[in-house]
Short mmCIF file of C-alpha atoms and ligand atoms in Angstrom, two decimals:
data_model
loop_
_atom_site.label_atom_id
_atom_site.label_comp_id
_atom_site.label_asym_id
_atom_site.label_seq_id
_atom_site.Cartn_x
_atom_site.Cartn_y
_atom_site.Cartn_z
CA MET F 278 150.43 -32.97 343.78
CA THR F 279 149.78 -32.03 339.87
CA ALA F 280 147.35 -29.64 339.58
CA LYS F 281 144.79 -29.38 336.83
CA VAL F 282 144.87 -26.29 334.85
CA LEU F 283 141.41 -24.80 333.93
CA THR F 284 141.00 -21.86 331.66
CA ILE F 285 137.73 -19.92 332.10
CA THR F 286 136.73 -18.44 328.89
CA SER F 287 133.88 -17.15 326.47
CA GLY F 288 134.87 -15.20 323.41
CA LYS F 289 131.93 -12.79 324.25
CA GLY F 290 132.73 -9.98 326.73
CA GLY F 291 130.76 -9.58 330.24
CA VAL F 292 129.06 -13.11 330.13
CA GLY F 293 130.52 -14.14 333.76
CA LYS F 294 134.35 -15.51 333.38
CA THR F 295 135.72 -13.35 335.89
CA THR F 296 132.83 -14.20 338.33
CA ALA F 297 133.09 -17.71 337.60
CA THR F 298 136.93 -17.95 338.28
CA ALA F 299 136.25 -16.30 341.42
CA ASN F 300 133.53 -18.34 342.61
CA ILE F 301 134.73 -21.85 341.72
CA GLY F 302 137.90 -21.16 342.89
CA VAL F 303 136.41 -20.06 346.30
CA ALA F 304 134.28 -23.32 346.14
CA LEU F 305 137.09 -25.35 345.40
CA ALA F 306 138.96 -24.14 348.03
CA ALA F 307 136.18 -24.49 350.84
CA LEU F 308 136.45 -28.24 349.81
CA GLY F 309 139.63 -28.08 351.06
CA GLN F 310 141.56 -27.86 347.52
CA LYS F 311 144.85 -26.01 347.03
CA VAL F 312 143.75 -23.15 344.59
CA VAL F 313 145.35 -20.62 342.41
CA CYS F 314 143.30 -18.01 340.36
CA ILE F 315 145.58 -16.28 337.70
CA ASP F 316 144.16 -13.27 336.18
CA SER F 317 145.51 -13.35 332.52
CA ASP F 318 143.38 -10.18 331.51
CA ILE F 319 146.33 -7.84 331.11
CA GLY F 320 145.40 -4.17 331.42
CA LEU F 321 142.05 -4.98 332.63
CA ARG F 322 142.67 -6.85 335.91
CA ASN F 323 139.49 -7.20 338.01
CA LEU F 324 139.63 -10.72 339.17
CA ASP F 325 141.18 -9.30 342.61
CA VAL F 326 138.34 -6.72 343.05
CA VAL F 327 136.01 -9.28 342.87
CA MET F 328 137.70 -11.80 345.22
CA GLY F 329 138.42 -8.92 347.22
CA LEU F 330 142.00 -9.04 347.38
CA GLU F 331 142.87 -5.74 345.53
CA ASN F 332 144.45 -3.87 348.61
CA ARG F 333 146.91 -6.65 348.99
CA ILE F 334 148.76 -6.30 345.45
CA VAL F 335 152.38 -5.75 345.18
CA TYR F 336 153.69 -7.70 342.29
CA ASP F 337 151.63 -8.88 339.47
CA LEU F 338 151.78 -11.48 336.52
CA VAL F 339 153.84 -9.46 334.34
CA ASP F 340 156.15 -8.43 337.27
CA VAL F 341 157.04 -12.46 337.44
CA ILE F 342 157.17 -12.94 333.76
CA GLU F 343 159.95 -10.04 333.48
CA GLY F 344 161.75 -11.47 336.55
CA ARG F 345 161.07 -8.41 338.89
CA ALA F 346 159.38 -10.69 341.30
CA ARG F 347 159.30 -14.34 341.97
CA LEU F 348 155.97 -16.28 341.52
CA ARG F 349 155.67 -16.80 345.29
CA GLN F 350 155.83 -12.93 345.99
CA ALA F 351 153.28 -12.26 343.51
CA MET F 352 150.97 -15.09 344.96
CA ILE F 353 148.30 -13.33 347.22
CA LYS F 354 147.01 -15.71 349.77
CA ASP F 355 143.21 -15.40 350.56
CA LYS F 356 142.78 -14.98 354.42
CA ARG F 357 139.44 -16.28 354.49
CA LEU F 358 140.30 -19.77 352.95
CA PRO F 359 143.67 -20.55 353.61
CA GLU F 360 144.04 -22.90 350.36
CA LEU F 361 142.98 -19.87 347.78
CA HIS F 362 145.53 -17.91 346.41
CA MET F 363 145.47 -15.63 343.38
CA ILE F 364 147.93 -13.81 341.11
CA PRO F 365 146.86 -10.66 339.53
CA ALA F 366 147.19 -9.10 336.08
CA ALA F 367 149.20 -6.07 335.36
CA GLN F 368 147.16 -3.24 335.03
CA THR F 369 149.52 -0.63 332.90
CA ARG F 370 150.48 -3.20 330.32
CA ASP F 371 148.75 -4.82 327.57
CA LYS F 372 148.20 -8.56 326.15
CA THR F 373 151.45 -8.34 324.21
CA ALA F 374 153.38 -8.31 327.75
CA ILE F 375 152.92 -12.02 328.00
CA ALA F 376 153.09 -14.81 325.53
CA PRO F 377 151.56 -18.26 325.29
CA SER F 378 155.05 -19.83 326.69
CA ASP F 379 155.05 -17.63 329.60
CA MET F 380 151.94 -18.94 330.89
CA ILE F 381 153.25 -22.76 330.25
CA ARG F 382 156.35 -21.82 332.39
CA ILE F 383 154.59 -20.39 335.13
CA CYS F 384 151.60 -23.34 335.07
CA ASP F 385 154.75 -25.75 335.17
CA GLU F 386 155.98 -24.31 338.17
CA LEU F 387 152.93 -23.77 340.05
CA ARG F 388 151.64 -27.33 339.39
CA PRO F 389 153.55 -29.41 341.73
CA GLU F 390 152.12 -27.20 344.70
CA MET F 391 148.60 -27.00 343.46
CA ASP F 392 145.38 -29.04 343.07
CA TRP F 393 143.74 -26.39 340.46
CA ILE F 394 145.13 -23.67 338.42
CA LEU F 395 142.23 -21.11 337.18
CA ILE F 396 143.23 -19.14 334.45
CA ASP F 397 140.42 -16.02 334.09
CA SER F 398 140.86 -15.41 330.09
CA PRO F 399 139.92 -12.03 328.57
CA ALA F 400 137.33 -11.61 326.17
CA GLY F 401 137.96 -12.01 322.40
CA ILE F 402 139.98 -14.58 320.50
CA GLU F 403 143.13 -13.09 319.90
CA ARG F 404 146.33 -12.77 321.79
CA GLY F 405 145.16 -12.73 325.50
CA PHE F 406 142.93 -15.93 324.62
CA ARG F 407 145.76 -17.88 323.06
CA ASN F 408 147.88 -16.83 326.36
CA ALA F 409 145.02 -18.05 328.43
CA ILE F 410 144.83 -21.64 326.83
CA ALA F 411 148.20 -22.14 326.31
CA ALA F 412 148.61 -24.20 329.60
CA SER F 413 144.99 -25.14 329.63
CA ASP F 414 143.98 -29.06 330.32
CA THR F 415 140.47 -28.29 330.27
CA ALA F 416 138.80 -25.02 329.21
CA LEU F 417 135.24 -24.04 330.81
CA ILE F 418 133.41 -22.17 328.41
CA VAL F 419 130.85 -19.40 329.89
CA THR F 420 127.94 -18.15 327.96
CA ASN F 421 124.61 -16.77 328.60
CA PRO F 422 121.36 -17.84 327.15
CA GLU F 423 121.56 -15.52 324.33
CA VAL F 424 121.95 -16.07 320.92
CA SER F 425 124.96 -13.93 320.37
CA ALA F 426 126.85 -15.31 323.49
CA VAL F 427 126.41 -18.98 322.25
CA ARG F 428 127.56 -18.21 318.68
CA ASP F 429 130.73 -16.85 320.27
CA ALA F 430 131.00 -20.04 322.51
CA ASP F 431 130.82 -21.80 319.71
CA ARG F 432 133.56 -20.42 317.58
CA ILE F 433 135.54 -20.72 320.87
CA ILE F 434 134.84 -24.36 321.22
CA GLY F 435 135.91 -24.55 317.44
CA LEU F 436 139.14 -22.71 318.11
CA LEU F 437 140.02 -24.81 321.19
CA GLU F 438 139.09 -28.06 319.04
CA ALA F 439 141.54 -26.57 316.03
CA GLU F 440 144.23 -26.18 319.08
CA GLN F 441 143.92 -29.57 320.40
CA LYS F 442 142.45 -28.47 323.55
CA GLY F 443 139.64 -30.54 323.56
CA PRO F 444 136.17 -29.49 323.56
CA GLY F 445 135.72 -28.12 327.09
CA LYS F 446 132.79 -27.84 329.71
CA LEU F 447 129.83 -25.42 329.29
CA ILE F 448 128.70 -23.07 332.05
CA ILE F 449 125.37 -21.30 331.13
CA ASN F 450 125.36 -18.12 333.43
CA ARG F 451 122.66 -15.75 334.20
CA ILE F 452 119.28 -18.03 333.26
CA ARG F 453 116.28 -16.36 333.89
CA PRO F 454 113.60 -18.79 334.47
CA GLU F 455 110.68 -16.55 334.27
CA LEU F 456 111.83 -15.18 330.48
CA VAL F 457 112.83 -19.18 329.62
CA GLU F 458 109.33 -20.18 330.31
CA ARG F 459 107.74 -17.28 328.37
CA GLY F 460 109.97 -18.41 325.53
CA ASP F 461 111.78 -15.37 325.50
CA MET F 462 115.18 -16.97 326.52
CA LEU F 463 116.99 -19.82 324.92
CA GLU F 464 116.40 -23.12 326.84
CA THR F 465 119.35 -24.89 327.93
CA ALA F 466 118.26 -27.68 325.95
CA ASP F 467 118.53 -25.67 322.55
CA VAL F 468 122.28 -24.36 323.72
CA LEU F 469 123.40 -27.71 324.31
CA GLU F 470 121.91 -28.75 321.10
CA ILE F 471 124.10 -26.20 319.12
CA LEU F 472 127.38 -26.53 321.23
CA ALA F 473 126.98 -30.18 321.90
CA VAL F 474 129.61 -30.16 324.61
CA GLU F 475 129.44 -31.60 328.35
CA LEU F 476 127.48 -29.41 330.75
CA ILE F 477 129.14 -28.46 333.98
CA GLY F 478 127.14 -25.64 335.58
CA LEU F 479 123.85 -23.73 335.11
CA ILE F 480 123.87 -20.67 337.02
CA PRO F 481 120.94 -18.26 337.75
CA GLU F 482 120.65 -14.76 337.24
CA ASP F 483 120.95 -13.39 341.06
CA GLU F 484 121.59 -10.03 342.42
CA SER F 485 123.62 -11.75 345.25
CA VAL F 486 126.33 -12.11 342.69
CA LEU F 487 126.19 -8.21 342.07
CA ILE F 488 126.05 -7.63 345.73
CA ALA F 489 128.94 -10.04 346.36
CA THR F 490 131.21 -8.46 344.02
CA ASN F 491 130.98 -5.14 345.06
CA ARG F 492 131.87 -6.44 348.51
CA GLY F 493 134.70 -8.61 347.15
CA ASN F 494 133.09 -11.52 348.70
CA PRO F 495 132.19 -14.20 346.08
CA ALA F 496 128.73 -15.35 346.19
CA ALA F 497 130.25 -19.11 346.70
CA LEU F 498 130.94 -17.98 350.25
CA GLU F 499 127.19 -17.08 351.03
CA PRO F 500 125.34 -20.16 351.93
CA LYS F 501 122.06 -18.87 350.96
CA SER F 502 123.14 -17.39 347.54
CA LYS F 503 121.66 -19.23 344.50
CA ALA F 504 124.10 -18.78 342.21
CA GLY F 505 126.66 -19.44 344.97
CA GLN F 506 125.12 -22.69 345.28
CA ALA F 507 125.28 -23.30 341.68
CA PHE F 508 129.21 -22.59 341.97
CA ARG F 509 129.66 -24.95 344.70
CA ASP F 510 128.05 -27.60 342.52
CA ILE F 511 130.31 -27.09 339.60
CA ALA F 512 133.34 -27.38 342.19
CA ARG F 513 131.49 -31.04 343.31
CA ARG F 514 131.55 -32.06 339.64
CA LEU F 515 134.82 -30.91 339.17
CA MET F 516 136.09 -33.18 341.84
CA GLY F 517 134.21 -35.92 340.10
CA GLU F 518 131.09 -35.97 342.26
CA GLU F 519 127.44 -36.75 340.35
CA VAL F 520 125.55 -33.66 341.21
CA PRO F 521 122.28 -33.58 339.75
CA PHE F 522 121.07 -30.13 337.71
CA PRO F 523 118.06 -28.64 339.65
CA PRO F 524 115.53 -27.85 337.03
CA LEU F 525 115.90 -24.22 336.66
CA ASP F 526 113.88 -23.57 333.47
CA GLY F 527 110.56 -24.28 332.32
CA THR F 528 108.15 -27.07 333.66
CA GLU F 529 109.90 -30.14 332.36
CA SER F 530 112.96 -31.11 334.20
CA LEU F 531 116.36 -30.80 333.04
CA ARG F 532 117.05 -34.57 333.28
CA ASN F 533 114.28 -35.38 330.89
CA ARG F 534 115.29 -32.51 328.42
CA LEU F 535 118.89 -33.88 328.59
CA SER F 536 117.80 -37.58 328.12
CA ARG F 537 115.85 -36.53 325.13
CA LEU F 538 118.97 -35.21 323.73
CA ILE F 539 120.96 -38.16 324.48
CA HIS F 540 118.38 -40.57 323.33
CA PRO F 541 116.56 -38.51 320.64
CA LYS F 542 114.73 -41.53 319.35
CA GLY F 543 113.27 -42.96 322.73
CA ALA F 544 111.36 -39.66 323.67
CA SER F 545 110.69 -37.46 320.87
CA MET A 209 142.35 -9.79 274.56
CA PRO A 210 140.82 -11.86 277.45
CA LEU A 211 142.43 -15.31 278.56
CA SER A 212 141.13 -18.17 280.00
CA VAL A 213 141.75 -18.62 283.71
CA SER A 214 141.54 -22.24 285.10
CA VAL A 215 140.72 -22.62 289.03
CA LYS A 216 141.00 -26.10 290.94
CA GLY A 217 140.70 -27.00 294.46
CA ILE A 218 143.62 -28.53 295.95
CA HIS A 219 144.64 -29.10 299.84
CA GLU A 220 145.99 -25.82 300.61
CA GLY A 221 143.45 -23.68 298.69
CA LEU A 222 142.52 -22.58 295.08
CA LEU A 223 144.98 -23.42 292.75
CA ILE A 224 144.67 -20.73 290.32
CA THR A 225 146.39 -20.71 286.65
CA PRO A 226 146.06 -17.69 284.62
CA GLY A 227 146.19 -18.31 280.93
CA GLU A 228 149.17 -17.69 278.72
CA GLY A 229 149.87 -14.71 276.66
CA ASN A 230 150.94 -11.45 277.84
CA TRP A 231 151.02 -10.54 281.48
CA GLU A 232 149.00 -7.48 281.19
CA ASP A 233 146.02 -9.52 279.61
CA ALA A 234 146.77 -12.37 281.88
CA PHE A 235 146.27 -10.41 284.85
CA SER A 236 143.15 -8.29 283.94
CA SER A 237 141.41 -11.50 282.98
CA LEU A 238 142.20 -12.90 286.10
CA LEU A 239 140.83 -10.21 288.12
CA GLU A 240 137.84 -10.11 286.01
CA HIS A 241 137.28 -13.79 286.68
CA LEU A 242 137.67 -13.16 290.43
CA ASP A 243 135.08 -10.18 290.29
CA SER A 244 132.75 -12.21 288.44
CA LYS A 245 132.22 -14.79 291.43
CA PRO A 246 133.30 -12.63 294.16
CA ASP A 247 131.48 -14.62 297.01
CA PHE A 248 133.18 -17.85 295.83
CA PHE A 249 136.71 -16.66 296.08
CA PHE A 250 136.41 -14.41 299.34
CA GLY A 251 138.27 -15.65 302.26
CA ALA A 252 140.28 -18.34 300.32
CA GLN A 253 143.69 -18.84 299.96
CA ALA A 254 145.22 -18.93 296.27
CA ILE A 255 148.07 -20.69 294.80
CA ILE A 256 149.04 -18.98 291.52
CA GLN A 257 150.62 -21.01 289.01
CA LEU A 258 152.60 -18.67 286.66
CA GLY A 259 154.13 -21.03 284.39
CA SER A 260 156.97 -19.15 282.58
CA TYR A 261 155.74 -15.62 283.14
CA PRO A 262 158.79 -13.58 284.21
CA LEU A 263 157.62 -11.41 286.96
CA HIS A 264 159.40 -8.58 289.46
CA ALA A 265 158.59 -8.13 292.82
CA ALA A 266 156.62 -5.29 292.10
CA ASP A 267 154.20 -7.41 289.87
CA LEU A 268 153.96 -9.91 292.48
CA ALA A 269 152.91 -7.39 295.15
CA THR A 270 150.59 -5.92 292.93
CA LEU A 271 149.00 -9.24 292.55
CA ARG A 272 149.19 -9.96 296.03
CA SER A 273 147.31 -6.52 296.83
CA ALA A 274 144.92 -7.07 294.01
CA LEU A 275 144.09 -10.50 295.64
CA ALA A 276 143.75 -9.12 299.15
CA ASP A 277 141.21 -6.51 298.13
CA ARG A 278 139.18 -9.36 296.96
CA GLY A 279 139.53 -11.26 300.32
CA LEU A 280 142.21 -13.93 298.59
CA GLY A 281 144.93 -14.64 300.47
CA LEU A 282 148.20 -15.61 298.53
CA HIS A 283 149.53 -18.62 299.79
CA SER A 284 152.24 -19.34 297.11
CA ILE A 285 153.42 -18.45 293.75
CA LEU A 286 154.54 -21.53 291.39
CA SER A 287 156.74 -20.65 288.52
CA GLU A 288 159.14 -22.27 286.14
CA ASN A 289 160.97 -18.88 286.17
CA PRO A 290 163.94 -18.52 288.25
CA ALA A 291 163.92 -14.93 288.44
CA THR A 292 159.97 -14.96 289.45
CA VAL A 293 160.52 -17.85 291.94
CA GLU A 294 163.47 -15.46 293.46
CA ALA A 295 161.16 -12.32 293.39
CA ALA A 296 158.44 -14.47 295.40
CA ARG A 297 160.77 -15.76 297.62
CA SER A 298 161.77 -12.00 298.46
CA LEU A 299 158.04 -11.12 299.23
CA GLY A 300 157.94 -13.99 301.69
CA LEU A 301 155.61 -16.30 299.38
CA GLY A 302 155.89 -19.84 299.21
CA THR A 303 157.40 -21.14 295.74
CA SER A 304 156.46 -24.63 296.12
CA LEU A 305 153.88 -27.27 297.12
CA PRO A 306 154.45 -30.62 298.45
CA LYS A 307 154.52 -33.18 295.24
CA ARG A 308 151.48 -34.95 296.17
CA GLU A 309 149.19 -31.90 295.96
CA LEU A 310 149.32 -31.43 292.58
CA LYS A 311 148.41 -34.78 291.46
CA GLU A 312 144.85 -35.09 289.89
CA SER A 313 143.04 -37.80 292.10
CA PRO A 314 142.43 -40.93 290.07
CA ILE A 315 139.06 -41.65 291.09
CA SER A 316 137.68 -38.18 289.93
CA THR A 317 139.40 -38.62 286.42
CA GLU A 318 138.00 -41.86 286.08
CA LEU A 319 134.64 -41.10 287.04
CA ARG A 320 134.80 -37.99 285.42
CA GLY A 321 133.02 -36.59 288.34
CA MET A 322 133.61 -33.55 290.27
CA ASP A 323 136.20 -33.21 293.01
CA ALA A 324 134.83 -33.58 296.14
CA ILE A 325 135.83 -33.09 300.02
CA PHE A 326 134.56 -34.94 302.80
CA LEU A 327 134.37 -33.61 306.46
CA GLN A 328 133.81 -35.55 309.66
CA GLN A 329 133.05 -32.67 312.18
CA THR A 330 130.91 -30.21 313.28
CA LEU A 331 131.68 -26.77 311.67
CA ARG A 332 131.33 -24.26 314.26
CA SER A 333 130.67 -20.57 313.82
CA GLY A 334 133.55 -18.90 312.51
CA ASN A 335 134.44 -21.95 310.28
CA SER A 336 134.35 -21.51 306.61
CA ILE A 337 134.76 -23.81 303.89
CA HIS A 338 135.41 -22.80 300.34
CA PHE A 339 135.73 -25.65 297.73
CA PRO A 340 135.43 -25.86 293.82
CA GLY A 341 133.67 -29.05 294.09
CA HIS A 342 130.84 -30.79 296.25
CA VAL A 343 131.22 -30.78 300.18
CA THR A 344 129.79 -33.42 302.32
CA VAL A 345 129.60 -32.90 305.97
CA LEU A 346 129.17 -35.54 308.79
CA GLY A 347 128.22 -33.64 311.40
CA ASP A 348 126.57 -30.32 311.91
CA VAL A 349 126.84 -26.69 310.05
CA ASN A 350 126.15 -24.53 313.19
CA PRO A 351 124.96 -20.61 312.70
CA GLY A 352 127.71 -18.48 311.73
CA ALA A 353 129.70 -21.26 309.94
CA GLU A 354 129.28 -21.18 305.89
CA ILE A 355 130.31 -23.58 303.06
CA ILE A 356 130.84 -22.11 299.56
CA ALA A 357 130.84 -24.86 297.31
CA GLY A 358 131.42 -24.96 293.11
CA GLY A 359 128.89 -28.40 293.33
CA SER A 360 126.56 -29.57 295.79
CA ILE A 361 126.60 -29.73 299.82
CA ILE A 362 125.34 -32.65 301.51
CA VAL A 363 125.12 -32.50 305.38
CA TRP A 364 124.51 -35.41 307.35
CA GLY A 365 123.37 -33.47 310.39
CA HIS A 366 121.48 -30.13 311.07
CA LEU A 367 122.21 -27.58 308.77
CA ARG A 368 121.95 -24.00 310.44
CA GLY A 369 124.69 -22.07 309.10
CA THR A 370 125.03 -20.18 305.42
CA VAL A 371 125.54 -22.35 302.62
CA HIS A 372 126.01 -21.58 298.84
CA ALA A 373 125.85 -24.32 296.46
CA GLY A 374 126.88 -24.01 292.80
CA ALA A 375 128.81 -20.80 293.68
CA GLN A 376 130.34 -20.74 290.22
CA GLY A 377 127.07 -20.71 288.39
CA ASP A 378 126.04 -24.20 288.31
CA GLU A 379 122.08 -24.34 288.59
CA THR A 380 122.22 -28.03 288.65
CA SER A 381 123.71 -27.90 292.25
CA VAL A 382 121.49 -29.24 295.34
CA VAL A 383 121.62 -28.76 299.03
CA CYS A 384 120.77 -31.62 301.16
CA ALA A 385 120.65 -31.98 304.99
CA MET A 386 118.99 -34.07 307.89
CA ASP A 387 117.48 -30.93 308.83
CA LEU A 388 117.54 -28.11 306.52
CA SER A 389 117.19 -25.00 308.50
CA PRO A 390 120.14 -22.98 307.05
CA MET A 391 120.48 -19.41 308.12
CA GLN A 392 120.74 -18.34 304.48
CA LEU A 393 120.93 -21.02 301.44
CA ARG A 394 121.80 -20.29 298.04
CA ILE A 395 122.31 -22.00 294.55
CA ALA A 396 123.84 -20.17 291.87
CA SER A 397 122.56 -16.94 291.94
CA HIS A 398 119.47 -17.63 294.33
CA ALA A 399 119.19 -17.08 297.49
CA ALA A 400 116.54 -17.83 300.22
CA THR A 401 116.24 -17.68 304.14
CA SER A 402 114.60 -20.50 306.37
CA PRO A 403 111.06 -19.86 308.07
CA PRO A 404 111.17 -20.76 311.41
CA ARG A 405 110.57 -24.52 311.82
CA LYS A 406 107.73 -26.24 313.37
CA GLY A 407 107.25 -29.63 314.36
CA LYS A 408 109.46 -32.62 313.26
CA THR A 409 112.43 -32.37 311.00
CA GLN A 410 113.03 -34.47 307.95
CA PRO A 411 115.67 -34.76 305.50
CA GLU A 412 115.12 -32.24 302.88
CA ILE A 413 116.72 -31.20 299.49
CA ALA A 414 116.78 -27.87 297.85
CA SER A 415 117.19 -27.39 294.31
CA LEU A 416 116.34 -24.98 291.62
CA HIS A 417 113.09 -25.28 289.33
CA ASP A 418 112.42 -22.91 287.00
CA GLY A 419 114.52 -20.00 288.65
CA ARG A 420 112.85 -20.87 292.05
CA LEU A 421 114.43 -22.44 295.30
CA VAL A 422 112.34 -25.34 296.34
CA ALA A 423 112.83 -27.63 299.40
CA GLU A 424 111.36 -31.10 299.52
CA PRO A 425 111.51 -34.21 301.51
CA TRP A 426 115.04 -36.07 300.54
CA SER A 427 114.10 -39.31 299.14
CA PRO A 428 116.62 -40.56 296.65
CA LYS A 429 114.01 -42.39 294.54
CA ASP A 430 111.86 -39.53 293.71
CA LYS A 431 112.66 -37.02 291.06
CA PRO A 432 112.32 -33.63 292.38
CA LYS A 433 109.24 -32.22 291.03
CA ALA A 434 108.64 -28.29 291.23
CA ALA A 435 104.96 -28.69 291.22
CA ASP A 436 104.81 -30.59 294.53
CA GLY A 437 107.78 -28.69 296.38
CA LYS A 438 106.97 -26.37 299.04
CA ILE A 439 108.93 -22.98 298.46
CA LYS A 440 111.22 -22.45 301.43
CA GLY A 441 111.40 -18.92 302.35
CA GLU A 442 110.96 -15.98 299.72
CA ASP A 443 113.55 -15.56 296.98
CA ILE A 444 115.28 -12.65 298.29
CA GLN A 445 117.20 -12.03 294.86
CA GLY A 446 113.92 -12.45 292.68
N1 LIG V 731 124.73 -15.12 337.71
C1 LIG V 731 124.67 -13.58 337.68
N2 LIG V 731 123.84 -12.89 338.11
C2 LIG V 731 123.86 -11.64 338.32
N3 LIG V 731 124.96 -10.88 337.83
C3 LIG V 731 125.93 -11.81 337.16
C4 LIG V 731 125.90 -12.88 337.32
N4 LIG V 731 127.25 -13.55 336.50
C5 LIG V 731 127.83 -12.21 336.26
N5 LIG V 731 127.13 -11.15 336.71
C6 LIG V 731 127.55 -9.87 336.41
O1 LIG V 731 127.73 -9.44 335.34
C7 LIG V 731 128.80 -8.35 334.83
C8 LIG V 731 129.98 -9.26 334.25
O2 LIG V 731 130.69 -10.33 334.79
P1 LIG V 731 132.19 -10.79 334.78
O3 LIG V 731 132.76 -9.21 335.02
O4 LIG V 731 132.25 -11.92 335.58
O5 LIG V 731 132.19 -11.03 333.22
P2 LIG V 731 133.32 -11.19 332.46
O6 LIG V 731 133.00 -12.44 331.42
O7 LIG V 731 134.49 -11.77 333.36
O8 LIG V 731 133.75 -9.81 331.53
P3 LIG V 731 134.95 -9.62 330.89
O9 LIG V 731 134.64 -10.13 329.15
O10 LIG V 731 134.63 -7.82 330.79
O11 LIG V 731 136.25 -9.93 331.56
C9 LIG V 731 129.48 -8.24 336.73
O12 LIG V 731 128.86 -7.09 336.86
C10 LIG V 731 128.79 -9.31 337.10
O13 LIG V 731 128.37 -8.78 338.50
MG1 LIG V 732 136.74 -10.91 333.25
#
């Protein structure tokens, strides 16, 4: 077994990185994959809360890096899904407590035992971002259909390219179809035209996310949640399955718009 | 007494050579030159060629902070004076460049054209290109990216970022793009913004006519005519 390392990142804060990490982790584990989610947002940990594992923390990432605990001791096993694990961030330290080389070492140690390592990146483009992408095989860039979030995602994609970490894959979160239809929200096609990276997920704005977060029970565990379904679709796409994108925004199906983007001459 | 200052784009950044004379004059002429084109220099890396000026570490530190005040990084100091080289080293500055970088490209001398660079990539938000010659991009220039060129700017793709052609004052510079929708476009000291685009895009060229920024369909055969050109955005600098 050699795990793939996915870094969930965005540039702009609050767009849904932690939500995406928890839900994709849950959805992959529900497909029988061995998964570990690592919170690299040192000092602002909250992946544990979103995953509902806060009360089980004994050791954290910095304890492992500084030798106070072994990796196994810091790794919390989820009781709902036996293949799901989480390593929490330290609460009382800052980003300088870890270096990119630490992340590479930890991921190398985890790789043989896991299928997927998901790293929840802090916002920003500084030290914390560099730590989070150091060991990354593929970045999942989370953005919202909003000009400033897209601008930051573009910046992040540029930085990833400069670090030879590939262009990454895009998740557009918090889509509100009624706003898109009224022309008050960026369309998926507009976002893709600027960012020009592969799309892997379209997540609707969904209050079940908020409720799930408060309960520590990620939406991907709720069969009826729309956002949960969208995250489960991402997991299947990561597994190599071809899952069509449901037409979330507007009347024209996304498939048509995508094909227009891909073959601009044919349809315009 | 004002001294001449020469600026040339090289791989590492801008190679700046202050004129010869006494250092006080050279230094103030240099700053004057930088201040005359602040946009052009902001964000660039400087390689200062000092010839035989004997400068102490304190002089170099003053130079460095004067550059920093103007948004210029000091990449390295090139000097023929061993004491100056030593002083630069003590400040942790580079003191040499790989040989090839200083060579003049044979093509540009033979054609007596301006130096140019070619980028085959999309410039994303946060990317910034400063170059004293022409800039050609095979790719898009996204919102939040900027190109500041001494000469013309050609984008074989969508131009949605900020561009400044003729940044050292050359009013004959032009900006062309397959889709010319820049956030802001400047040529020499004239600036304009794009109105939101309606309908199909077509290749366009922006240039200066009688002090007005004009954009018109980009067709290499026509000579641009001010009268037929539609004005793109309002001139925000009069
Ligand atoms: N699809 C969604 N529908 C509704 N609410 C959402 C959705 N995605 C995220 N949220 C809410 O948005 C807020 C921010 O989400 P989250 O903490 O995942 O962002 P983040 O990118 O990790 O933030 P930070 O940059 O601070 O780490 C949370 O309150 C979350 O519940
Ligand atoms: Mg977060």
